[in-house]
Structures are given as structure tokens and as C-alpha cells.
PDB file of C-alpha atoms in Angstrom:
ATOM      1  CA  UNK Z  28       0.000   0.000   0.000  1.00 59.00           C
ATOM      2  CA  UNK Z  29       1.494   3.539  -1.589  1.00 68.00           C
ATOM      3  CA  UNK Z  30      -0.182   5.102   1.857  1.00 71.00           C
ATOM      4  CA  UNK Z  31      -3.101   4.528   4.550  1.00 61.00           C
ATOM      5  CA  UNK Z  32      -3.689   8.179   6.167  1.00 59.00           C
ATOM      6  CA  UNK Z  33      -6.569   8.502   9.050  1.00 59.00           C
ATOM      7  CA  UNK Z  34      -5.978  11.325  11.502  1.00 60.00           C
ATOM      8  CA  UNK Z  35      -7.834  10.949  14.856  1.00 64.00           C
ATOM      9  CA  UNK Z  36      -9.678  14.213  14.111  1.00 61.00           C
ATOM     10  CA  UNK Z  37     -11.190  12.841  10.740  1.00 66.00           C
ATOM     11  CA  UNK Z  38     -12.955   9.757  12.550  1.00 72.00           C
ATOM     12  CA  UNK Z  39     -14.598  12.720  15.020  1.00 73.00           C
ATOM     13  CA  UNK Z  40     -15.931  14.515  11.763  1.00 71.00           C
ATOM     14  CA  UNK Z  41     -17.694  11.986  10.650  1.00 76.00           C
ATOM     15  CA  UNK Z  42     -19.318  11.882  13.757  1.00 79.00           C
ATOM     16  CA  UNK Z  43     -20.023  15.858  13.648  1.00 76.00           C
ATOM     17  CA  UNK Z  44     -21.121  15.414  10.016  1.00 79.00           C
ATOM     18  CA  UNK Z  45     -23.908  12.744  10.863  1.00 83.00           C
ATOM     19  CA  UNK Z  46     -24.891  15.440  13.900  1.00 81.00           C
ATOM     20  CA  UNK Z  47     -24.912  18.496  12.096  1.00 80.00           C
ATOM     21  CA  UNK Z  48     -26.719  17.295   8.828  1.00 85.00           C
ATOM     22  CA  UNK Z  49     -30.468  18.353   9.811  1.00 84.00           C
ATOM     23  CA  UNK Z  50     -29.000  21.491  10.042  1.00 85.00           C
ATOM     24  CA  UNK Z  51     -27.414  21.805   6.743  1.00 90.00           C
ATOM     25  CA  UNK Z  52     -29.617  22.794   3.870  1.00 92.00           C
ATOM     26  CA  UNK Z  53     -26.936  22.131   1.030  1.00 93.00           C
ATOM     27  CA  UNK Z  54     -23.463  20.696   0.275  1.00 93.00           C
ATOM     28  CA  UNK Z  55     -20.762  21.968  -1.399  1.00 93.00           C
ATOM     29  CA  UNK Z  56     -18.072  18.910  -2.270  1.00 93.00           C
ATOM     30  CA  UNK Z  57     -14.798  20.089  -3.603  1.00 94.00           C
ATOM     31  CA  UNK Z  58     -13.387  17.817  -5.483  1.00 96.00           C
ATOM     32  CA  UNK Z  59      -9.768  18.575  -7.197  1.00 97.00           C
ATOM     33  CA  UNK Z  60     -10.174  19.072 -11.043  1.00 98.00           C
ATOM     34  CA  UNK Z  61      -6.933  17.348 -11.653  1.00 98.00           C
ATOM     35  CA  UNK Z  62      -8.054  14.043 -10.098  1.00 96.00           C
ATOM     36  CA  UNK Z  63     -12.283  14.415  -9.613  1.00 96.00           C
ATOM     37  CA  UNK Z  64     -12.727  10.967  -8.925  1.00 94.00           C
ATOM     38  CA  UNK Z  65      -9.655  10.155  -7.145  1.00 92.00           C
ATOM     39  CA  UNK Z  66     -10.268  13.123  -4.699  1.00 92.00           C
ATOM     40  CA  UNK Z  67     -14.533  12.453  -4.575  1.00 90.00           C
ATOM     41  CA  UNK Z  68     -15.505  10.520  -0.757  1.00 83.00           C
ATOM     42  CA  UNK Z  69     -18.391   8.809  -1.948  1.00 82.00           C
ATOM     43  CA  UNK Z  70     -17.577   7.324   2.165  1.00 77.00           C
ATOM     44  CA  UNK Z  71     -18.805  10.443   3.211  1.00 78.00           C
ATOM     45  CA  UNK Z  72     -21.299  11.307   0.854  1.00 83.00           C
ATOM     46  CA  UNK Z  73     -23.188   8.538   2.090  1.00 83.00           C
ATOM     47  CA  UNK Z  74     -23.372  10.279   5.552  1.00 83.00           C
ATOM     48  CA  UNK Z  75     -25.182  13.432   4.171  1.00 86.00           C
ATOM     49  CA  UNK Z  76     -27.774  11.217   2.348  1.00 79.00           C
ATOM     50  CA  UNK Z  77     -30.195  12.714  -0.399  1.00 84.00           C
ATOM     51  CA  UNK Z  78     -29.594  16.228   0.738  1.00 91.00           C
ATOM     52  CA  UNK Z  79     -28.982  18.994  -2.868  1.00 94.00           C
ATOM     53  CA  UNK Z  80     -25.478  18.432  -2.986  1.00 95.00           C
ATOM     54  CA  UNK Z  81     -23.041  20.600  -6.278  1.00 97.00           C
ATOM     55  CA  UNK Z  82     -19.775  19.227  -7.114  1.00 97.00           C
ATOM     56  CA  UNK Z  83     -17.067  22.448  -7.487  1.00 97.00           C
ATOM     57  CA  UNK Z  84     -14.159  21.184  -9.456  1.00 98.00           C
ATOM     58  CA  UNK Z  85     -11.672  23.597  -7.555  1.00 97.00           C
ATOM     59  CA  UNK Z  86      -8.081  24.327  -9.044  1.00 97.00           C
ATOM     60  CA  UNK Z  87      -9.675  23.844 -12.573  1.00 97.00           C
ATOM     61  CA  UNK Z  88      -6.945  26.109 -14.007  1.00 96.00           C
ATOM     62  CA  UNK Z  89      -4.416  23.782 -13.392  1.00 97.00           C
ATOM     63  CA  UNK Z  90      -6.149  21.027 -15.016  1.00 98.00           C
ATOM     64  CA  UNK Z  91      -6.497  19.961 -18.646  1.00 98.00           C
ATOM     65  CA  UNK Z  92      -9.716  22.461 -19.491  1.00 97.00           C
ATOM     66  CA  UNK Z  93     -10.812  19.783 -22.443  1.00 97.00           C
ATOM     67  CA  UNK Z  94     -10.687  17.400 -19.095  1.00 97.00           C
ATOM     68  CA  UNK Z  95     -12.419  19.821 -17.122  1.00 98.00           C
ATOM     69  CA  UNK Z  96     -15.757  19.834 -19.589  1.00 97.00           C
ATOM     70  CA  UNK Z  97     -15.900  16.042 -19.732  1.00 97.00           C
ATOM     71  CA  UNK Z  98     -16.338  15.914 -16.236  1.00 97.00           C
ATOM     72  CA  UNK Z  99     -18.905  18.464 -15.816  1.00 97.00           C
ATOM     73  CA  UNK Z 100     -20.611  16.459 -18.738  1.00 97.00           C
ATOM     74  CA  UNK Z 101     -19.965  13.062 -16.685  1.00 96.00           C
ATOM     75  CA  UNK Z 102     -21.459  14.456 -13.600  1.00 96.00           C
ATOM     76  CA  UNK Z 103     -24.366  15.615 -15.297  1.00 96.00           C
ATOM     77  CA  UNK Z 104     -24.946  12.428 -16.997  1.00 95.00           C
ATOM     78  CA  UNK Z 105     -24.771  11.415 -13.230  1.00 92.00           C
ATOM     79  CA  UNK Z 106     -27.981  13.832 -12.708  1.00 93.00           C
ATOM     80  CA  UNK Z 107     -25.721  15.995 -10.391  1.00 94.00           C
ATOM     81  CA  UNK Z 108     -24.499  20.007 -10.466  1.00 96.00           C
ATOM     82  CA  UNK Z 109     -21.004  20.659 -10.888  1.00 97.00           C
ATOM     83  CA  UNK Z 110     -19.186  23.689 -11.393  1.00 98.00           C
ATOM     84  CA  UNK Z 111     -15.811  24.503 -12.300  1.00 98.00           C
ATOM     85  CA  UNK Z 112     -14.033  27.082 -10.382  1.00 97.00           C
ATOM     86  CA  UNK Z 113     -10.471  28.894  -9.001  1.00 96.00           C
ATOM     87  CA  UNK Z 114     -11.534  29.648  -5.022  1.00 93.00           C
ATOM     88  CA  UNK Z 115      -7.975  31.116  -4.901  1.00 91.00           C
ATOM     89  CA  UNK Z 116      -9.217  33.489  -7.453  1.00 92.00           C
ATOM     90  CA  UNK Z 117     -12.762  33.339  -7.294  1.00 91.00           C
ATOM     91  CA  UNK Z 118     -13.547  32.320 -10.506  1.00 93.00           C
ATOM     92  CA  UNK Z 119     -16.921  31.238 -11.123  1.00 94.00           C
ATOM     93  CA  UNK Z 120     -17.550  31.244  -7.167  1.00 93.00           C
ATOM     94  CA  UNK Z 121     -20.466  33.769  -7.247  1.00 91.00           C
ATOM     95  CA  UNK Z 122     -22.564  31.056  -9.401  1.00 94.00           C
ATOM     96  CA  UNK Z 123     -22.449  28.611  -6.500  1.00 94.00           C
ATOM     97  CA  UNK Z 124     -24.962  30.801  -4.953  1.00 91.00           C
ATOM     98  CA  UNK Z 125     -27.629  30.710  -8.342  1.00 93.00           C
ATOM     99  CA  UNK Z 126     -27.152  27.116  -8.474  1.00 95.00           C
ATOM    100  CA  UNK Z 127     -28.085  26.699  -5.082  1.00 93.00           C
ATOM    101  CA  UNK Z 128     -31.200  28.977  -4.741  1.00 92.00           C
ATOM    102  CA  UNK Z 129     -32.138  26.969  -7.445  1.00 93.00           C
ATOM    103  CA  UNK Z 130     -32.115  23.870  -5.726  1.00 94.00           C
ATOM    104  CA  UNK Z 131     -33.711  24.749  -3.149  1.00 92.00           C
ATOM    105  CA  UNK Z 132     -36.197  27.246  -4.877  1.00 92.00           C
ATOM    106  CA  UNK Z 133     -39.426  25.275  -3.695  1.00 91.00           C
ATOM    107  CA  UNK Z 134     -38.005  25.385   0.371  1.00 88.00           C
ATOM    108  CA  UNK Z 135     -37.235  29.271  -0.602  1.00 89.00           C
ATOM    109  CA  UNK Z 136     -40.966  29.746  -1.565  1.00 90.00           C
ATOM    110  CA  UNK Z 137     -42.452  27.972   1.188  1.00 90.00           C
ATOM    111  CA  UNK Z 138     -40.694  30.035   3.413  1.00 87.00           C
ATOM    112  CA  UNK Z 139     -41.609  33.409   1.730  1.00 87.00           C
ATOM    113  CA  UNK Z 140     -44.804  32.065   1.649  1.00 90.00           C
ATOM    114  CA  UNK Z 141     -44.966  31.984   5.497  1.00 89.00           C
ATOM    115  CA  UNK Z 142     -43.572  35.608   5.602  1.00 89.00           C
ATOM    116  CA  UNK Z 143     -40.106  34.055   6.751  1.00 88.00           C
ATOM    117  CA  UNK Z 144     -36.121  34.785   4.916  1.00 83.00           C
ATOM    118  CA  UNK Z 145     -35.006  31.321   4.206  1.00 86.00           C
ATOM    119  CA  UNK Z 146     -31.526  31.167   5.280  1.00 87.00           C
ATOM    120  CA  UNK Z 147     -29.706  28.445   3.535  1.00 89.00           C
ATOM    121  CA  UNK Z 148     -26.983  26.963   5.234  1.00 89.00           C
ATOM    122  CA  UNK Z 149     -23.985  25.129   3.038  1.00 89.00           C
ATOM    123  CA  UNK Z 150     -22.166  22.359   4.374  1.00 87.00           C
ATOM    124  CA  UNK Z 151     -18.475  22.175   2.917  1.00 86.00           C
ATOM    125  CA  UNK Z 152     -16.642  19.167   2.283  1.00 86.00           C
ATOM    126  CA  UNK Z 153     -14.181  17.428   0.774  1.00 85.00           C
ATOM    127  CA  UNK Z 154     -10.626  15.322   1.112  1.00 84.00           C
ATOM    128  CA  UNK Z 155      -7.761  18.130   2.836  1.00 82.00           C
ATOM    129  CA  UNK Z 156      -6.012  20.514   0.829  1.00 85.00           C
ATOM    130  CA  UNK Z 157      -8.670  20.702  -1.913  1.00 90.00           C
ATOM    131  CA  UNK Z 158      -9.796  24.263  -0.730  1.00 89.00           C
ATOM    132  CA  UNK Z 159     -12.388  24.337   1.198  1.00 85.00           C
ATOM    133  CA  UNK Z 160     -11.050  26.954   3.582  1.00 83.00           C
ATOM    134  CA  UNK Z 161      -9.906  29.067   0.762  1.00 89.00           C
ATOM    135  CA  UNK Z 162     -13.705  29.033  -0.867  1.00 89.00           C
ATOM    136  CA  UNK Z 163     -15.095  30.550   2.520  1.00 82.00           C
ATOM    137  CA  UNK Z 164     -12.197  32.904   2.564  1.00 83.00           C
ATOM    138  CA  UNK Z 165     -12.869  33.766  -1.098  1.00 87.00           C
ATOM    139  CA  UNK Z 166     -17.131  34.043  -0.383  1.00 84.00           C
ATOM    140  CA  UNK Z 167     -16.819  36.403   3.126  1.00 78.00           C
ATOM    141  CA  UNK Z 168     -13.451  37.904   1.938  1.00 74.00           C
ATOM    142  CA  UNK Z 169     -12.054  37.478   4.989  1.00 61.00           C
ATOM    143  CA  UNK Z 170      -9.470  34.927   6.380  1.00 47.00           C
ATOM    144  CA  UNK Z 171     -12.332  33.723   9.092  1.00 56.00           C
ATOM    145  CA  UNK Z 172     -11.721  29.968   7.902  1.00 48.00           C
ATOM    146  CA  UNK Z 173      -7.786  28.634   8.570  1.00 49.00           C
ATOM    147  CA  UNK Z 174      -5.729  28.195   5.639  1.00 47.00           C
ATOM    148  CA  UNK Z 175      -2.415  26.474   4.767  1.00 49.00           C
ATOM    149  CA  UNK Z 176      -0.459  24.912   1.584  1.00 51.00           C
ATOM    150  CA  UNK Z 177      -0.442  21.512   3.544  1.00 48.00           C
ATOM    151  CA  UNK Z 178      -3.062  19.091   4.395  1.00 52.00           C
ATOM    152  CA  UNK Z 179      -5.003  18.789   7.321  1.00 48.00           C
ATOM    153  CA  UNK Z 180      -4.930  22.286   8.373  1.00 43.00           C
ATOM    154  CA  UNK Z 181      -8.722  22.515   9.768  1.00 51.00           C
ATOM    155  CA  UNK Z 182      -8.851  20.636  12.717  1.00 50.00           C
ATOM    156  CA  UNK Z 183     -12.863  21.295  14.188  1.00 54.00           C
ATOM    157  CA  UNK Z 184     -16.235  22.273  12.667  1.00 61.00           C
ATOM    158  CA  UNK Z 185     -16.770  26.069  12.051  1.00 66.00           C
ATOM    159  CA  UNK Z 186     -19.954  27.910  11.359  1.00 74.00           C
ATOM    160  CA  UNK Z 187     -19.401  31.017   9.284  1.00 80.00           C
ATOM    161  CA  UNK Z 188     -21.900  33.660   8.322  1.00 81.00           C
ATOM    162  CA  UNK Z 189     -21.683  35.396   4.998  1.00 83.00           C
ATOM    163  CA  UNK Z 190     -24.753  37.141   5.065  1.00 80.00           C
ATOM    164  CA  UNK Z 191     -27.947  37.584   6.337  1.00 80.00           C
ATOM    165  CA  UNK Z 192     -28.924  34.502   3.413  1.00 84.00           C
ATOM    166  CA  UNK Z 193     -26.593  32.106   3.331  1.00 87.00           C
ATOM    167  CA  UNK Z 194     -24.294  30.736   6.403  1.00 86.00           C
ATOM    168  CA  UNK Z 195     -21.416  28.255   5.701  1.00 85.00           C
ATOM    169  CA  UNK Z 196     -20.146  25.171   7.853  1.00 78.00           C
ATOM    170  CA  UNK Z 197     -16.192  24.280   7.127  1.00 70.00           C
ATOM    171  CA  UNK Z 198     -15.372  20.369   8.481  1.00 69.00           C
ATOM    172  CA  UNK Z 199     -11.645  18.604   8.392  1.00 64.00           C
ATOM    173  CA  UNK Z 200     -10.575  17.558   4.610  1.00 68.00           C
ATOM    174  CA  UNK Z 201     -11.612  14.028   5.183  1.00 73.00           C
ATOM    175  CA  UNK Z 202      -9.622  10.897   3.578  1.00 70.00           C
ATOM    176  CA  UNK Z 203     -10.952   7.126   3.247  1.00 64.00           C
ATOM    177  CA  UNK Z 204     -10.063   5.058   6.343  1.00 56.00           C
ATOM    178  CA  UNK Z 205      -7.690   3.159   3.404  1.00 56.00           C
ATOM    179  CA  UNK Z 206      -6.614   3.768   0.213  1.00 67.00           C
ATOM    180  CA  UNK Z 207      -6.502   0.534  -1.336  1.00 70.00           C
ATOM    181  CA  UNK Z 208      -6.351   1.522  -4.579  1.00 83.00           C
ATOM    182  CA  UNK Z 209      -2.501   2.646  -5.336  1.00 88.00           C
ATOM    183  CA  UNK Z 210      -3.405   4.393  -8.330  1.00 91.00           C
ATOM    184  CA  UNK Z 211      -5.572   6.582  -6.398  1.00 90.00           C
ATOM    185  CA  UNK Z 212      -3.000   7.275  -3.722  1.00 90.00           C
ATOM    186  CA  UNK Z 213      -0.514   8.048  -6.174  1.00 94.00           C
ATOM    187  CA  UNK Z 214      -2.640  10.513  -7.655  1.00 95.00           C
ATOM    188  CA  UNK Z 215      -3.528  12.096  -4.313  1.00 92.00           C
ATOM    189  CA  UNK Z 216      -0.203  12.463  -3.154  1.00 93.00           C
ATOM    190  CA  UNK Z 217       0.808  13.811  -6.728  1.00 96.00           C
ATOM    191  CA  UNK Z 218      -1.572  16.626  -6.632  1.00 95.00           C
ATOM    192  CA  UNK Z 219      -0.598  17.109  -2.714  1.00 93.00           C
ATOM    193  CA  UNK Z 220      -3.576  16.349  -1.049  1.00 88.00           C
ATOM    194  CA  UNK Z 221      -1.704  13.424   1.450  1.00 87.00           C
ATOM    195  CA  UNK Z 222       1.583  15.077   3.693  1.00 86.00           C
ATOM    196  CA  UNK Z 223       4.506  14.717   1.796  1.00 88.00           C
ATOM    197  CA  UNK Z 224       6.323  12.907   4.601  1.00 87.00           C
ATOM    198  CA  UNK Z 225       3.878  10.221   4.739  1.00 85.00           C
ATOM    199  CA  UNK Z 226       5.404   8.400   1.587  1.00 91.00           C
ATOM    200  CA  UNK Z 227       7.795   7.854  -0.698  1.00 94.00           C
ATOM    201  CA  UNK Z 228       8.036  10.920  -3.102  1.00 96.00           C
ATOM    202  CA  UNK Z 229      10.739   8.831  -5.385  1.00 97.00           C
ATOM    203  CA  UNK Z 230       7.733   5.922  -5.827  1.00 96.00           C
ATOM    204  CA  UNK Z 231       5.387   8.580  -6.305  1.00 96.00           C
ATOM    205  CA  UNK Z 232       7.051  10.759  -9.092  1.00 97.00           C
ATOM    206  CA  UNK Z 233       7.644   8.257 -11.299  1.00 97.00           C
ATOM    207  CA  UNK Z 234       4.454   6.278 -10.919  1.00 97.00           C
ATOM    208  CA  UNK Z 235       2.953   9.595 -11.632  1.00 98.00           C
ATOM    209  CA  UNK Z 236       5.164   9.847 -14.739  1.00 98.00           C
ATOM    210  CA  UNK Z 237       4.015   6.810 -16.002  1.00 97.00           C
ATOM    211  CA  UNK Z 238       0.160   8.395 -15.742  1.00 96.00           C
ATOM    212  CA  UNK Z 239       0.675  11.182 -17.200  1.00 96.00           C
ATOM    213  CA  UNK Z 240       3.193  10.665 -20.529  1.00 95.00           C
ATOM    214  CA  UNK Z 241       0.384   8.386 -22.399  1.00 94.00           C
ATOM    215  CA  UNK Z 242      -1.654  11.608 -22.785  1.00 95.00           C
ATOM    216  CA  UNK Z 243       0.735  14.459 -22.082  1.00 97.00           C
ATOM    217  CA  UNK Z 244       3.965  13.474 -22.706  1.00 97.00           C
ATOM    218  CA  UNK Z 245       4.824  16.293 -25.151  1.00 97.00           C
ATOM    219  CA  UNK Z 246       4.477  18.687 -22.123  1.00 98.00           C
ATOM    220  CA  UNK Z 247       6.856  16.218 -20.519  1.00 97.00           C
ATOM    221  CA  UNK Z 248       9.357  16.340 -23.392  1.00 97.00           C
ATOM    222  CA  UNK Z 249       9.145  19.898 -23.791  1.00 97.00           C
ATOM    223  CA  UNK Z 250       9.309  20.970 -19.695  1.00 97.00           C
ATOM    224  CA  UNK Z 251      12.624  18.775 -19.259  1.00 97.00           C
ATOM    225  CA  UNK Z 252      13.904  18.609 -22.926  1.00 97.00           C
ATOM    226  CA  UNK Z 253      13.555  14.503 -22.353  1.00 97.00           C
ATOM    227  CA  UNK Z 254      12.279  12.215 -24.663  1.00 97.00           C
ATOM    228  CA  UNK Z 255       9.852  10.185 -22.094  1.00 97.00           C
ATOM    229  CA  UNK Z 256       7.905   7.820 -24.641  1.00 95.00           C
ATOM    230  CA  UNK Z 257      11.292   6.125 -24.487  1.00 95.00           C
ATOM    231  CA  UNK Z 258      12.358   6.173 -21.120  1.00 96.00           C
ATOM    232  CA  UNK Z 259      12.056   3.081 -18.483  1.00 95.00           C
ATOM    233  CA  UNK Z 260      10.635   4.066 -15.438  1.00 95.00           C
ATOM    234  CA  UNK Z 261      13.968   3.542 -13.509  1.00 95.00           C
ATOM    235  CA  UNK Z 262      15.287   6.782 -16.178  1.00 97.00           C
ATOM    236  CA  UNK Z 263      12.943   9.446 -15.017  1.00 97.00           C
ATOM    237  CA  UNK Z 264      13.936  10.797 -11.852  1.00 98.00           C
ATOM    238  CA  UNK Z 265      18.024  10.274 -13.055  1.00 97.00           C
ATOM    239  CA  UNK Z 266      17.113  11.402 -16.351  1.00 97.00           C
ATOM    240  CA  UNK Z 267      15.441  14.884 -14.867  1.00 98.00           C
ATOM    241  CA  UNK Z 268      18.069  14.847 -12.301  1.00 97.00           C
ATOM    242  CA  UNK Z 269      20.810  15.246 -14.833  1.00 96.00           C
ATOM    243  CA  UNK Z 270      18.979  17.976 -16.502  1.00 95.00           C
ATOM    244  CA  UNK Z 271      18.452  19.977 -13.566  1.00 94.00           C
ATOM    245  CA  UNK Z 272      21.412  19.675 -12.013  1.00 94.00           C
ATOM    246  CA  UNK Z 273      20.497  17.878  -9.020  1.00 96.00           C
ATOM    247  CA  UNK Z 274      23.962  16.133  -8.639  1.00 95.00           C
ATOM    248  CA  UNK Z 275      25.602  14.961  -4.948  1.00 94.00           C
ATOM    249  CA  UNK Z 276      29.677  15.371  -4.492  1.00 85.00           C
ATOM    250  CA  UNK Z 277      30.221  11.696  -5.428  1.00 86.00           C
ATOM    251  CA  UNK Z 278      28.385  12.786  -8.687  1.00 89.00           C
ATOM    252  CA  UNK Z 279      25.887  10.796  -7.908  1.00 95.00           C
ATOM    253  CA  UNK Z 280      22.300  11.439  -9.055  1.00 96.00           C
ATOM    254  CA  UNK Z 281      19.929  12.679  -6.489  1.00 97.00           C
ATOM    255  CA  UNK Z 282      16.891  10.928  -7.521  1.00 97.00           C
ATOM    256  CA  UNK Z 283      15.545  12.531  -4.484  1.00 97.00           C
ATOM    257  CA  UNK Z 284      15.479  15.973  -5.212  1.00 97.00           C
ATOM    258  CA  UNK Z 285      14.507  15.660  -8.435  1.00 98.00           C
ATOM    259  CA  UNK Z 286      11.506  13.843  -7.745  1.00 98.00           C
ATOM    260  CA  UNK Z 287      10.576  16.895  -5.287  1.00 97.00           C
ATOM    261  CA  UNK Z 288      11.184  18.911  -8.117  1.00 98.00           C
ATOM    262  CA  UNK Z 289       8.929  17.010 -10.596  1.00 98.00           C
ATOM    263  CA  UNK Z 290       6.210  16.876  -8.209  1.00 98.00           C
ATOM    264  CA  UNK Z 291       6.506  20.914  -7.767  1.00 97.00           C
ATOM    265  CA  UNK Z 292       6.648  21.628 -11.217  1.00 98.00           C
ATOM    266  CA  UNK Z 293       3.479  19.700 -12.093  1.00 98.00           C
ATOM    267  CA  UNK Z 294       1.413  20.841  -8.479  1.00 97.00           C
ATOM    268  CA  UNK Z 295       2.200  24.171  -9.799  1.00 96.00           C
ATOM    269  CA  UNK Z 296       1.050  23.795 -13.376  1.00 97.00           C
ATOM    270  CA  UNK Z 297       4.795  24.504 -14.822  1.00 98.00           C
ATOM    271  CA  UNK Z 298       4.483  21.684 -17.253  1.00 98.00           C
ATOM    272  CA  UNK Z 299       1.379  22.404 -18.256  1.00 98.00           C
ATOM    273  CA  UNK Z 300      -2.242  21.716 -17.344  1.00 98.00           C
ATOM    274  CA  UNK Z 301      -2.598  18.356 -16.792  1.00 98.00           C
ATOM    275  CA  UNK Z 302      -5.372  15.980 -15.131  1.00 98.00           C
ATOM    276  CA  UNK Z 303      -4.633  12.704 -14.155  1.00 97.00           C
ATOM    277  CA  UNK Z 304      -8.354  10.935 -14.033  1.00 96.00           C
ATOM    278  CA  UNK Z 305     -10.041  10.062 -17.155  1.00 93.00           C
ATOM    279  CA  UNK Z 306     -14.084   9.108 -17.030  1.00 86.00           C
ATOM    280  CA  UNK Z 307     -13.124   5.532 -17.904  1.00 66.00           C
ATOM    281  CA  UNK Z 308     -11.126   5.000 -14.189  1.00 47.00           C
ATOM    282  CA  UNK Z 309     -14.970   4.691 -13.270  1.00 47.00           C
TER     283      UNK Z 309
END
């Protein structure tokens, strides 16, 4: 097993999930647009039920965009609402809030019906480091909701206020109690959403390689002047190492820092956009 990640303070928000759902009108489940499926809990979907749930596809600008509109096709052959959007940014964030008055139009009515304001209360979820934090940052523009560039920064249940219509509840990024697929913890820890020091980044690079050169290896070639279609996987990480001068005194290769360098370059969209699911991995 690449990994098997399960923080004390995940198993108690599951339990605060299953308390807190009456309360919460709507979810929002980030999902990372370079690996959708990889990074969806359908684990702890099941605890919020049938409530109105939209999909946000968050870092979309780092993935492949053709990707990005398959997916919001696949998830609406699914009969749910996706979105893609930038939270860092705020790109398409303000249509989260159309989408959702619109599923919940008829409990909107009713209310104004009764002479009440229906305040609609979003639950936020999704695996850590996908941006959830950074989405209620983004919505209150504020920094009310911790933040960090690792995983696992939001340790306890916050309820956040945006307005005097919509309130927001921010949970722990919550993993799988195992990841027994590899491929999906290689992806995961590729695109940063499992601490770095919790496997082997060597393993992971070039596993990741492997993913990635069947459909982008010209970004590949062209990012390290390589020629990957012919490369072993044993090459890559020596190969990249060479080029970037990631030599020890011996003059030995350090495979090492050349994988952390790989696995920068392609978390920061310097080889290009790339996406590592595909709708078939279903």
C-alpha cells in the first residue's frame, strides 16, 4: 500500500457530520479538477444522504480544461451540479450561490410564503487541501476559515456567516479510512492532497510519470527537454536529475530531489495543465 492516512480528528468529523446534517440545507463537495474521482468521498457522501449536494471542481486552471468539460458532462450524466471554479481566485464562485437557490427554490418559496427569509446553510466538504477553507475565505473575503499549503490544516467544525442569506459550515478535509487503490493514492499524493512525509516521493514521481506521458507526454518532453515515450521508469527521476542539475559530491544522481522537483513543477502547473483521471477509471 502507496499510503493509509486517518488522523484521529477525521474519525470525530464523521461523527459531527452525521450530527450536524439536519442542520445543513446544502453541500458543497470540492473535489480537485486534476483528479475528480480520485479526490470524490463517496464514504462520506453517504453520511449526508439525499440532501442537494453541487460538485465544485476547484483548481480547474491547473487542469487539462478539455478534461475539465468532460467531467462536468460526466457528472451531469450522473444527474448531479457541478461547477468549475479557481476559489484562490474566485472564478466562477459567485454562481455557486444561483445554483443553489435553485435547488432549493421550492423550500425558498415555502418560506416566503410563510412571511419568513429562508436562510440556507452550506455544508463544505471534501478530502484536505482541496480548498475548502480558501472558498469561505474567497465568499466572506475574509481569512475567518484557517488556511495552509499543507493538508489537514482545519482541525474542528466552524460555522461562518456570509450574510444575512446564506451561512457556511467548514469540516476537516476528510480521507478514506484506506486507500486501497494505489493508483488513487498516487494521484492524491501527486496533486498534494496526502503530507509529503507520509510516503515515498521517489515511488510517487515516477508512478505519476508513467500516468501522465500516455496523454501528455509532449508537455513532458518539452518541460525537461527529455524524450519520455522512451524512457524506463527507472530513467525518469536520473534522467530529470541530470537535466536539472540535481547532482551529490560523489556525482551521484539525487533521484531525491529531483523527484521533489517534478512533483513541484506539475502541483504548480509549470508543465502544463494536466489531469490525471479520465471518465473511464470509473
Amino acid at each position: 500500500m502507496i499510503v493509509q492516512w486517518y488522523p484521529g480528528h477525521m474519525q470525530k468529523a464523521k461523527r459531527e457530520i452525521l450530527e450536524l446534517n439536519k442542520y445543513v440545507d446544502l453541500y458543497l463537495i470540492l473535489l480537485d479538477a486534476r483528479a475528480p474521482l480520485s479526490s470524490r468521498n463517496e464514504q462520506l457522501e453517504s453520511l449526508i444522504k439525499d440532501k442537494p449536494k453541487i460538485f465544485l471542481l476547484n483548481k480547474a486552471d491547473l487542469a487539462d480544461e478539455k478534461k475539465n468539460n468532460q467531467f462536468l458532462k460526466y457528472f451531469e450524466s450522473i444527474n448531479q451540479r457541478a461547477l468549475c471554479v479557481d476559489c484562490l481566485k474566485g472564478t466562477n464562485v459567485k454562481n455557486i450561490f444561483k445554483i443553489a437557490e435553485n435547488l432549493l427554490k421550492d423550500r425558498i418559496e415555502e418560506a416566503r410564503q410563510k412571511g419568513r427569509r429562508k436562510i440556507i446553510r452550506f455544508g463544505v466538504l471534501g478530502i484536505p487541501n482541496v480548498g475548502k477553507s480558501t472558498l469561505i475565505n474567497k465568499i466572506t473575503n475574509s481569512s475567518k476559515a484557517k488556511t495552509g499549503d499543507k493538508p489537514g490544516v482545519t482541525k474542528s467544525k466552524q460555522w461562518i456567516k456570509i450574510n444575512d442569506y446564506f451561512e457556511m459550515l467548514d469540516t476537516p478535509g476528510i480521507l478514506v479510512p484506506k486507500l486501497e487503490d494505489d493508483m488513487v493514492a498516487i494521484k492524491l499524493c501527486a496533486i498534494g492532497s496526502i503530507k509529503d512525509e507520509l510516503y515515498d516521493k521517489e515511488l510517487v514521481a515516477k508512478k505519476t510519470i508513467e500516468i501522465i506521458k500516455k496523454d501528455y507526454c509532449e508537455l513532458l518532453n518539452k518541460k525537461y527537454s527529455l524524450d519520455f515515450l522512451n524512457m524506463s521508469e527507472d530513467e525518469y527521476l536520473i534522467e530529470i536529475g541530470k537535466k536539472r542539475g540535481c547532482v551529490l559530491k560523489e556525482g551521484k544522481i539525487d533521484t531525491l530531489k529531483a523527484a521533489n522537483l517534478f512533483l513541484e513543477d506539475l502541483r504548480k502547473a509549470k508543465i502544463g495543465r494536466i489531469t490525471l483521471d479520465e471518465i473511464r477509471d470509473r
